[in-house]
Coordinates of C-alpha atoms in Angstrom, one line a residue:
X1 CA 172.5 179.4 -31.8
X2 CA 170.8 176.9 -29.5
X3 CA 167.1 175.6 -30.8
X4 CA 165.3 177.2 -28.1
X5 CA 166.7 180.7 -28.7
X6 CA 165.5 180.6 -31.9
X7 CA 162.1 180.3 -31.0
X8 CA 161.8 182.6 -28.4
X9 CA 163.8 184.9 -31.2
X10 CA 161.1 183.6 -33.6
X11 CA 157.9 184.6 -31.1
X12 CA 159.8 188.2 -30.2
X13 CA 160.0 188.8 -34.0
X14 CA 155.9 188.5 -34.0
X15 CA 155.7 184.9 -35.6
X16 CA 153.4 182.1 -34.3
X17 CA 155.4 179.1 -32.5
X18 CA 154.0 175.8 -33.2
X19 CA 153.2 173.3 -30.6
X20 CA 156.2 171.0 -31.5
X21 CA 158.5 174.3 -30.3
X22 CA 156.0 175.1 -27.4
X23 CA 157.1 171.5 -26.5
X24 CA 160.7 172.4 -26.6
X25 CA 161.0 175.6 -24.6
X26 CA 159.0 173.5 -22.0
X27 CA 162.2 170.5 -22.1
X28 CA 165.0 172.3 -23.2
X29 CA 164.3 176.2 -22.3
X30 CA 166.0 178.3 -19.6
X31 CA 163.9 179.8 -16.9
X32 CA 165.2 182.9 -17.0
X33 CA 165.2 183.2 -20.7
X34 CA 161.4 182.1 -20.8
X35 CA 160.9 184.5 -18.3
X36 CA 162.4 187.4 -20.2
X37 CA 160.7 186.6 -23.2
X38 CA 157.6 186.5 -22.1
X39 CA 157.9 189.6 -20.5
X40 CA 159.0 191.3 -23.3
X41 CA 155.8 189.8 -25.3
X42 CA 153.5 190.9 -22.7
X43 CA 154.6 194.6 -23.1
X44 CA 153.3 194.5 -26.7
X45 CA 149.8 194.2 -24.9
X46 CA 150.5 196.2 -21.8
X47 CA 153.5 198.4 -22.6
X48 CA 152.3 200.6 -19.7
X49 CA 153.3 198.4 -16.8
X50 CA 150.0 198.0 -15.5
X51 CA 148.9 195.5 -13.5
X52 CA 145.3 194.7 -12.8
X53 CA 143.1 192.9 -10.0
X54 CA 139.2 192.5 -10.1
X55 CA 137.2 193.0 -6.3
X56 CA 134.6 189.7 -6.7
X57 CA 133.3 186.8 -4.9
X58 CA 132.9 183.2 -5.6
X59 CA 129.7 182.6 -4.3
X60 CA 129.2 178.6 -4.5
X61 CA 125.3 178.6 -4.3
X62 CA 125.4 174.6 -4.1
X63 CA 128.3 172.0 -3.4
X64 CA 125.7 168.7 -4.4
X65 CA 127.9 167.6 -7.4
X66 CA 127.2 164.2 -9.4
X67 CA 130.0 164.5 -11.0
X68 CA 132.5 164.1 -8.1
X69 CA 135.6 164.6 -9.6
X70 CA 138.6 163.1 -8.1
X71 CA 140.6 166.3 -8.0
X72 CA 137.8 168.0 -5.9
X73 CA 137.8 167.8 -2.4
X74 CA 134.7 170.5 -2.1
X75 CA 131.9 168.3 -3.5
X76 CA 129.5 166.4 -1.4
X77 CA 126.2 163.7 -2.2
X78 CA 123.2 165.3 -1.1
X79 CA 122.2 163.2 2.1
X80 CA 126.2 164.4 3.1
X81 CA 124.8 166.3 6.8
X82 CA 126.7 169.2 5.2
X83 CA 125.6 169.5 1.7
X84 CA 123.5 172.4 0.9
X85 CA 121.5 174.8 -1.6
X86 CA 122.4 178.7 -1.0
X87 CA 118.8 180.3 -0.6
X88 CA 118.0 184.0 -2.3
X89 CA 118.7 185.5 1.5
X90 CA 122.3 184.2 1.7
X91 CA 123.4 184.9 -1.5
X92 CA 122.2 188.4 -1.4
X93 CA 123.5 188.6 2.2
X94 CA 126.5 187.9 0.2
X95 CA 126.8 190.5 -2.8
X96 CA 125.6 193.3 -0.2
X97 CA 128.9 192.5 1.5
X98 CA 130.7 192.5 -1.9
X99 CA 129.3 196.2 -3.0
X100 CA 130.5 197.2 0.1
X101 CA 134.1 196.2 0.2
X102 CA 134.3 197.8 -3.6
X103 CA 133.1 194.5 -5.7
X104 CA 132.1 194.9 -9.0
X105 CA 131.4 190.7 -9.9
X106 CA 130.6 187.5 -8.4
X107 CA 130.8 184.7 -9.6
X108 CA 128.2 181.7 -9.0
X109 CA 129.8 178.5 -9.6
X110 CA 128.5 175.4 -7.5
X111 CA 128.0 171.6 -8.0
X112 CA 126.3 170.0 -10.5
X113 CA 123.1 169.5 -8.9
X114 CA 120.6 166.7 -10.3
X115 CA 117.7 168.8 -8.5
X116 CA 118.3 172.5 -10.1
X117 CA 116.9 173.4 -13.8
X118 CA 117.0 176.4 -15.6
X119 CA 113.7 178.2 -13.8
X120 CA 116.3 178.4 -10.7
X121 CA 118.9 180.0 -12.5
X122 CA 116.8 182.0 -14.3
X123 CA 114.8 182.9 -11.1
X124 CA 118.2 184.0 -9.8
X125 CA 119.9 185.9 -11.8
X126 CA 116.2 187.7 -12.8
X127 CA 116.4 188.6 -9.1
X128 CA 119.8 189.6 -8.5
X129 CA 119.7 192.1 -12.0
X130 CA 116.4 193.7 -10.1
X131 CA 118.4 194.3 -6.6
X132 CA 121.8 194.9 -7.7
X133 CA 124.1 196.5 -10.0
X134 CA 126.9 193.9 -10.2
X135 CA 128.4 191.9 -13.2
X136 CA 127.4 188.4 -13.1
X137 CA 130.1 186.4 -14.1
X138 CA 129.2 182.8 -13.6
X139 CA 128.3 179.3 -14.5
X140 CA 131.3 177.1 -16.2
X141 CA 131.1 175.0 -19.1
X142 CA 130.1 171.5 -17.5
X143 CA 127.6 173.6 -15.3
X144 CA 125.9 175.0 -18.6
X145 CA 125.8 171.8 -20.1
X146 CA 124.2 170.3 -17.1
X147 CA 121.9 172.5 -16.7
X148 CA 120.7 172.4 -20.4
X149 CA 121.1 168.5 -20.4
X150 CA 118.9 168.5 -16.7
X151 CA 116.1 171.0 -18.9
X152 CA 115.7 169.2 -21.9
X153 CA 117.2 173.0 -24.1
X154 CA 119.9 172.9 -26.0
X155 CA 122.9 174.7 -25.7
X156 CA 121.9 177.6 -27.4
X157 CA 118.3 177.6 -25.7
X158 CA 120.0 177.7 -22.3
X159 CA 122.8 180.3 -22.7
X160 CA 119.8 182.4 -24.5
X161 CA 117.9 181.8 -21.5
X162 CA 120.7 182.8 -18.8
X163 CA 121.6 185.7 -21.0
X164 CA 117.9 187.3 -21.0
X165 CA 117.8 186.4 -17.2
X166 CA 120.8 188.6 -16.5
X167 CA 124.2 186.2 -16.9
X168 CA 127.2 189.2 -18.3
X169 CA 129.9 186.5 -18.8
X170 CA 131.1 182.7 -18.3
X171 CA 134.0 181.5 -16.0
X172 CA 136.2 178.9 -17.9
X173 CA 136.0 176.7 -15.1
X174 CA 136.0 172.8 -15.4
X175 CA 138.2 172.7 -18.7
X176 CA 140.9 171.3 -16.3
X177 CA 142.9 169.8 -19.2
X178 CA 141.2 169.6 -22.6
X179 CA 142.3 166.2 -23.0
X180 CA 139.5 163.6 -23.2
X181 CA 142.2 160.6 -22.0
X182 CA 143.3 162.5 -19.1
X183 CA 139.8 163.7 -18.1
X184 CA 138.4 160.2 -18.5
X185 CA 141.1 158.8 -15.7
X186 CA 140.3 162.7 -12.9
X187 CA 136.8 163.1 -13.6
X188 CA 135.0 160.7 -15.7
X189 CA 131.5 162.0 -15.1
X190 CA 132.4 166.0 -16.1
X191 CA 131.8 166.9 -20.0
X192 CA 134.1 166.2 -22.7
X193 CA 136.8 168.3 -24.1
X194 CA 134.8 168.9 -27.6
X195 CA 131.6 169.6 -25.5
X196 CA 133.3 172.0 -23.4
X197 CA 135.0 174.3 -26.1
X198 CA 131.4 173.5 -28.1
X199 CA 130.0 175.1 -24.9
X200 CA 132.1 178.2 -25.5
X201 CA 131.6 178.5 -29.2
X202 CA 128.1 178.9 -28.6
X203 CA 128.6 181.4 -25.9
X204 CA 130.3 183.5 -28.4
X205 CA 127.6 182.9 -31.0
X206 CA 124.8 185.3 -28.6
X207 CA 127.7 187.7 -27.8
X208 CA 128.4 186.2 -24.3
X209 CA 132.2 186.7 -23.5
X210 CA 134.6 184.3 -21.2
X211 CA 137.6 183.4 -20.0
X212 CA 139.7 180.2 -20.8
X213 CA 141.6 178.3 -17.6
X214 CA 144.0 175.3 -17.4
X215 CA 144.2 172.9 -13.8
X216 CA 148.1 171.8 -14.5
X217 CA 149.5 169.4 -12.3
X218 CA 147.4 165.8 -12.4
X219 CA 148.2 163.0 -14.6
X220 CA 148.6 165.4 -17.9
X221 CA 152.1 165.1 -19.6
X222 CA 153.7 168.5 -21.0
X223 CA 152.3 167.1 -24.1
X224 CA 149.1 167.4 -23.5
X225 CA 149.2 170.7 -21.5
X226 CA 150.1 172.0 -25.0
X227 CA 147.4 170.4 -27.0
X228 CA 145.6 172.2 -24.2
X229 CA 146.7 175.6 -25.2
X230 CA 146.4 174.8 -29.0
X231 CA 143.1 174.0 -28.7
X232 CA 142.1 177.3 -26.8
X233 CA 144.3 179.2 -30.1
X234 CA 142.4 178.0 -32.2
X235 CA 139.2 178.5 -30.9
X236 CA 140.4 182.1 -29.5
X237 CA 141.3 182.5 -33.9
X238 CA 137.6 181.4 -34.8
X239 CA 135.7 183.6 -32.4
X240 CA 137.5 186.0 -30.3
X241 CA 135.6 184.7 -26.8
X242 CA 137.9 184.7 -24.3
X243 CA 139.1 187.7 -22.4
X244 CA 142.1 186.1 -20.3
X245 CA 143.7 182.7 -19.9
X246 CA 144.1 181.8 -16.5
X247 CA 146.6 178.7 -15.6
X248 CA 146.8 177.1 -12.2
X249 CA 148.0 174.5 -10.4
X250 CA 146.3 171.5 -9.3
X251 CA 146.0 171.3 -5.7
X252 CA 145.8 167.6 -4.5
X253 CA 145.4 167.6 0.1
X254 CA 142.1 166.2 0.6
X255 CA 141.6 165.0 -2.9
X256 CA 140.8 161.2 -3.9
X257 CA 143.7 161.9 -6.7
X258 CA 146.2 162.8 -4.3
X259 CA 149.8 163.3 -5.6
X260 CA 152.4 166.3 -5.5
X261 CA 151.7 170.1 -5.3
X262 CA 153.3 171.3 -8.4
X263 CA 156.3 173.4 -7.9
X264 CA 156.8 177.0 -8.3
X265 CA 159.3 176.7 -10.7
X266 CA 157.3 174.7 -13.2
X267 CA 154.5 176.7 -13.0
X268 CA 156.5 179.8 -13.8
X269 CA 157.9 178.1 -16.7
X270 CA 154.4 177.1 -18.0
X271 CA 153.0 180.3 -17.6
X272 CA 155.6 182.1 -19.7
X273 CA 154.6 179.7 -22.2
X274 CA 151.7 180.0 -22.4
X275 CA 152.5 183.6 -22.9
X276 CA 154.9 183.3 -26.2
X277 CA 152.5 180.3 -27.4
X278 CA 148.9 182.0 -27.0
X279 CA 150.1 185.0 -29.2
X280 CA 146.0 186.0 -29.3
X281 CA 145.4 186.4 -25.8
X282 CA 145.3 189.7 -24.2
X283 CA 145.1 189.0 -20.8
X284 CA 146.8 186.4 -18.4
X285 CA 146.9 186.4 -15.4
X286 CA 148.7 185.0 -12.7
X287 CA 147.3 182.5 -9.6
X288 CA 148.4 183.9 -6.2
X289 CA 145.6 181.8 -5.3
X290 CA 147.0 178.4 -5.3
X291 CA 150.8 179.1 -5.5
X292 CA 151.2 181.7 -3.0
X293 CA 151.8 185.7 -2.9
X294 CA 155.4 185.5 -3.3
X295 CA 155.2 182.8 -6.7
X296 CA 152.4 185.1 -7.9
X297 CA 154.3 188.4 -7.3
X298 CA 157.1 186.8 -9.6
X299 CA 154.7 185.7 -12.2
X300 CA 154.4 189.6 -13.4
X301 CA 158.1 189.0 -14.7
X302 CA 156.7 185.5 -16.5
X303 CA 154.1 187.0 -18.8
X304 CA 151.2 187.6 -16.2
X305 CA 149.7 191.2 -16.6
X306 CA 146.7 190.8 -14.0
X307 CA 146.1 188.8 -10.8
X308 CA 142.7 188.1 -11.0
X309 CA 140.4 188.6 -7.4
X310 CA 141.2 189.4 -4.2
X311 CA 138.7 186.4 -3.3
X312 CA 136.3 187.8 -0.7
X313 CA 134.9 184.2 -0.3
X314 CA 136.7 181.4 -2.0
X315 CA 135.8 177.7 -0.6
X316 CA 136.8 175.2 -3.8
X317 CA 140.6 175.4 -3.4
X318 CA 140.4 175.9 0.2
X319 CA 138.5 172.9 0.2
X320 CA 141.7 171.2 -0.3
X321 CA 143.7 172.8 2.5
X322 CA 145.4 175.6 0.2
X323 CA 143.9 179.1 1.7
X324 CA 145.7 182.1 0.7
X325 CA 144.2 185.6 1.5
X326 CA 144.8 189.1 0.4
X327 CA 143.3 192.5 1.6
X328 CA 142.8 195.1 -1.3
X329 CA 145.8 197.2 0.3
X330 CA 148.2 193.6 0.5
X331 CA 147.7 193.1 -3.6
X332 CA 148.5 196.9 -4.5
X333 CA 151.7 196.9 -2.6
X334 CA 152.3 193.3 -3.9
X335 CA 152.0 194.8 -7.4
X336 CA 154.0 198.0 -6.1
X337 CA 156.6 196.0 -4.9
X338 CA 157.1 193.9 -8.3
X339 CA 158.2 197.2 -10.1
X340 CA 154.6 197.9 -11.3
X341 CA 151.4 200.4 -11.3
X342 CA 148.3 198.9 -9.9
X343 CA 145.1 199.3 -11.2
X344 CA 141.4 197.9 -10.1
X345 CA 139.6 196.8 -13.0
X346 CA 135.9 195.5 -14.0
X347 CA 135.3 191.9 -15.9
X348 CA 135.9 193.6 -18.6
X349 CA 139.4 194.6 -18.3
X350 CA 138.4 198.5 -18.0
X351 CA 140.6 200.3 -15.8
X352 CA 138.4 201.6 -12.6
X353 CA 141.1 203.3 -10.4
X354 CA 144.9 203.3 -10.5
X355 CA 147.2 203.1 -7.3
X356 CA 150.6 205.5 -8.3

């Protein structure tokens, strides 16, 4: 029996794979047998067939980033003629729109701006939990620790601070890959790899949950996408954060990086891996957003048992050229159409309403 059969016998059987096999089922393994395997895995979770999609909006209340990453093609230096702040109005303009196509979270995530500390966040979120009824999903890593660095709190001090103003969960936005080489040479300004799980640990420690994400496709090797994943294991063992893993692909039109879109093929193969290899993840979900409707309707067969937001608003990857949209009718038959039963659900994976 060939190496990589064993292993994917191995992770059927309920066993851990190591990151040595990960590394071989991403060389030697077959697409279609990935595939399979993964799927099978993902019906221990979700024997049911159910697949799930979230109604949000990315509301990105400020695109003045000192970090300027070179992946990014949405930040901007504030004397740019089009950077800008979102005032209270626009953003509530905005999540009165959301309520009323169905949403049930937004999610702010914007630059890292030198000029915001916490009373503006704070301020916020205080205002949106005394208007609305709406989960609050928001603020990566990097932002979090910006935002504490920019205050003079700690980590703790600031999460606390969020929390009491009205922040539900955290986005695991700018974890990219959690390879300090890799994210020295794409964004050398951003946080650290330690500072960014550190970020999530202490989430954890006030009873804030998240959700874990990998950027694939930049100057990472296969080897490091699966120190990526290991890392997020282990953390996942030690504290039980994160909700969902969420891969995607790097998208590089307009970008200072540049380079090659990743291809669909690779990015199913990756996702099924991550699958067998994150054996204590409940939820993954698959990225219509950046590989397309049909690539995303095909990761349901590679271990993806949600596809996360219909995106009311989405301007980072669009940024970059890449704008896919989908209606909330267009992602139900999509889901129909791959062979399963779907289901709107809130941040917290609850089923709202089914679609037979």
């Amino acid at each position: 029996m060939k190496t990589t059969e064993n292993i994917l016998k191995k992770s059927l059987s309920g066993k851990r794979i190591t990151e040595d096999e990960a590394l071989t089922l991403l060389k030697e393994g077959e697409l279609t047998q990935l595939g399979e395997t993964a799927n099978e895995l993902r019906k221990k979770f979700h024997p049911e067939d159910i697949v799930t999609f979230v109604i949000d909006r990315n509301i990105n209340y400020t695109n003045i980033c000192e970090s300027k990453c070179k992946f990014c093609a949405f930040y901007r230096e504030k004397t740019d003629p089009d950077a800008y702040v979102l005032d209270k109005d626009e953003i509530f303009s905005k999540i009165d729109e959301t309520l009323e196509l169905g949403g049930t979270q937004i999610m702010l995530q914007g630059g890292l701006n030198p000029d915001l500390k916490i009373d503006y966040y704070t301020d916020l979120l205080s205002a949106i939990k005394s208007n609305y009824k709406i989960h609050i999903h928001s603020f990566s890593p990097p932002e979090i620790a910006h935002i504490s660095k920019n205050s003079g709190l700690s980590l703790r001090e600031t999460l606390s601070e969020l929390k009491k103003a009205g922040l539900d969960s955290l986005p695991g936005g700018g974890a990219e890959i959690l390879v300090d080489h890799i994210r020295h040479q794409i964004s050398p300004n951003k946080i650290g790899a330690e500072l960014w799980l550190n970020v999530m640990e202490e989430a954890h420690s006030i009873g804030l949950r998240a959700t874990a994400t990998m950027m694939m496709g930049s100057l990472e090797t296969i080897e490091d996408r699966i120190l990526h994943l290991s890392r997020l294991r282990a953390l996942q063992d030690k504290t039980g954060v994160f909700r969902a893993f969420i891969p995607w692909t790097f998208q590089p039109g307009h970008t200072e990086l540049g380079g090659k879109k990743t291809s669909g093929v690779e990015y199913l193969k990756m996702l099924a891996v991550s699958r067998i290899f994150m054996d204590n993840f409940e939820h993954v979900q698959g990225s219509w957003v950046t590989q397309g409707k049909d690539i995303g309707q095909i990761a349901l067969h590679f271990g993806a048992n949600d596809l996360g937001s219909i995106m009311i608003e989405e301007n980072v990857v669009a940024s970059t050229g890449v704008c896919y949209k989908m209606s909330k009718d267009q992602i139900i038959n999509m889901i129909k159409k791959a062979g399963f039963v779907p289901a709107q659900r809130n941040t917290r994976y609850e089923i709202l309403e089914t679609f037979n």
